[in-house]
């Protein structure tokens, strides 16, 4: 069973992950709308300036792809950190409980022997 600290820490990690997933979804949605507009513009706007505009849009799309990739990496790292944090806290809780169950003599002996 987790402690209130574990639950709070997990909640913070999960909140950050949810925000990043939302941001990535919003970026994908915007990218889709821009892609649709660009497809229509490529038909209506086909001169040299239209091609230059298409190149700008492609550059923007690539930059958005990089941001989405970074969001994925951050989500992965936060998930790993959340798991590691939970394990560390559980291990520390077990250690404290074991120490609490030792007699004063056992604690003194363990302290002296390292």
Short mmCIF file of C-alpha atoms in Angstrom, two decimals:
data_model
loop_
_atom_site.label_atom_id
_atom_site.label_comp_id
_atom_site.label_asym_id
_atom_site.label_seq_id
_atom_site.Cartn_x
_atom_site.Cartn_y
_atom_site.Cartn_z
CA UNK A 1 0.00 0.00 0.00
CA UNK A 2 1.40 3.39 -0.93
CA UNK A 3 1.91 6.28 1.41
CA UNK A 4 0.30 9.70 0.97
CA UNK A 5 3.69 10.94 -0.29
CA UNK A 6 3.80 8.19 -2.92
CA UNK A 7 0.26 9.01 -4.03
CA UNK A 8 1.07 12.72 -4.20
CA UNK A 9 4.28 12.12 -6.16
CA UNK A 10 2.52 9.76 -8.55
CA UNK A 11 -0.25 12.31 -9.02
CA UNK A 12 2.29 15.01 -9.92
CA UNK A 13 4.05 12.75 -12.44
CA UNK A 14 0.74 11.65 -13.93
CA UNK A 15 -0.44 15.26 -14.19
CA UNK A 16 2.70 16.23 -16.11
CA UNK A 17 2.32 13.23 -18.41
CA UNK A 18 -1.33 14.13 -19.08
CA UNK A 19 -0.39 17.73 -19.91
CA UNK A 20 2.32 16.59 -22.34
CA UNK A 21 -0.05 14.14 -24.00
CA UNK A 22 -2.61 16.94 -24.36
CA UNK A 23 -0.04 19.29 -25.85
CA UNK A 24 1.05 16.63 -28.32
CA UNK A 25 -2.58 16.00 -29.29
CA UNK A 26 -3.17 19.72 -29.83
CA UNK A 27 -0.05 19.93 -31.99
CA UNK A 28 -1.23 16.98 -34.09
CA UNK A 29 -4.65 18.56 -34.51
CA UNK A 30 -3.13 21.87 -35.61
CA UNK A 31 -0.80 20.04 -37.95
CA UNK A 32 -3.77 18.30 -39.56
CA UNK A 33 -5.61 21.57 -40.12
CA UNK A 34 -2.47 23.18 -41.60
CA UNK A 35 -1.91 20.13 -43.82
CA UNK A 36 -5.51 20.39 -45.13
CA UNK A 37 -5.13 24.12 -45.80
CA UNK A 38 -1.77 23.58 -47.48
CA UNK A 39 -3.27 20.97 -49.80
CA UNK A 40 -5.95 23.42 -50.91
CA UNK A 41 -3.46 26.28 -51.22
CA UNK A 42 -1.15 24.18 -53.39
CA UNK A 43 -3.94 23.98 -55.97
CA UNK A 44 -4.92 27.65 -55.77
CA UNK A 45 -1.50 29.15 -55.16
CA UNK A 46 0.95 27.45 -57.50
CA UNK A 47 3.37 30.19 -58.55
CA UNK A 48 6.92 30.67 -57.22
CA UNK A 49 5.60 32.45 -54.14
CA UNK A 50 3.17 29.56 -53.54
CA UNK A 51 6.03 27.04 -53.72
CA UNK A 52 8.04 29.16 -51.28
CA UNK A 53 5.06 29.21 -48.95
CA UNK A 54 4.80 25.40 -49.24
CA UNK A 55 8.46 25.13 -48.23
CA UNK A 56 7.81 27.28 -45.16
CA UNK A 57 4.87 25.06 -44.23
CA UNK A 58 6.96 21.91 -44.66
CA UNK A 59 9.67 23.36 -42.43
CA UNK A 60 7.04 24.17 -39.82
CA UNK A 61 5.60 20.63 -40.06
CA UNK A 62 9.06 19.16 -39.51
CA UNK A 63 9.62 21.38 -36.48
CA UNK A 64 6.26 20.34 -35.03
CA UNK A 65 7.23 16.69 -35.59
CA UNK A 66 10.41 17.34 -33.58
CA UNK A 67 8.42 18.93 -30.75
CA UNK A 68 6.03 15.96 -30.69
CA UNK A 69 9.00 13.57 -30.62
CA UNK A 70 10.43 15.54 -27.67
CA UNK A 71 7.05 15.30 -25.91
CA UNK A 72 7.17 11.51 -26.36
CA UNK A 73 10.66 11.36 -24.90
CA UNK A 74 9.62 13.51 -21.94
CA UNK A 75 6.57 11.30 -21.34
CA UNK A 76 8.80 8.20 -21.39
CA UNK A 77 11.25 9.79 -18.96
CA UNK A 78 8.50 10.92 -16.61
CA UNK A 79 6.99 7.42 -16.65
CA UNK A 80 10.37 5.90 -15.82
CA UNK A 81 10.96 8.45 -13.06
CA UNK A 82 7.50 7.83 -11.62
CA UNK A 83 8.17 4.09 -11.49
CA UNK A 84 11.63 4.56 -9.96
CA UNK A 85 10.30 7.01 -7.39
CA UNK A 86 7.56 4.61 -6.33
CA UNK A 87 10.04 1.75 -5.96
CA UNK A 88 12.51 3.88 -3.99
CA UNK A 89 9.80 5.10 -1.63
CA UNK A 90 8.47 1.56 -1.12
CA UNK A 91 12.00 0.27 -0.40
CA UNK A 92 12.62 3.06 2.10
CA UNK A 93 9.29 2.37 3.81
CA UNK A 94 10.17 -1.33 4.14
CA UNK A 95 13.57 -0.49 5.59
CA UNK A 96 12.04 1.82 8.17
CA UNK A 97 9.48 -0.83 9.11
CA UNK A 98 12.19 -3.50 9.50
CA UNK A 99 14.25 -1.16 11.66
CA UNK A 100 11.19 -0.47 13.79
CA UNK A 101 10.72 -4.20 14.33
CA UNK A 102 14.29 -4.77 15.55
CA UNK A 103 15.02 -4.83 19.24
CA UNK A 104 17.30 -2.20 20.75
CA UNK A 105 20.05 -4.83 21.05
CA UNK A 106 19.77 -5.80 17.37
CA UNK A 107 19.81 -2.13 16.35
CA UNK A 108 22.93 -1.46 18.43
CA UNK A 109 24.66 -4.53 17.00
CA UNK A 110 23.74 -3.56 13.41
CA UNK A 111 24.97 -0.01 13.99
CA UNK A 112 28.30 -1.24 15.38
CA UNK A 113 28.86 -3.83 12.67
CA UNK A 114 27.78 -1.55 9.81
#
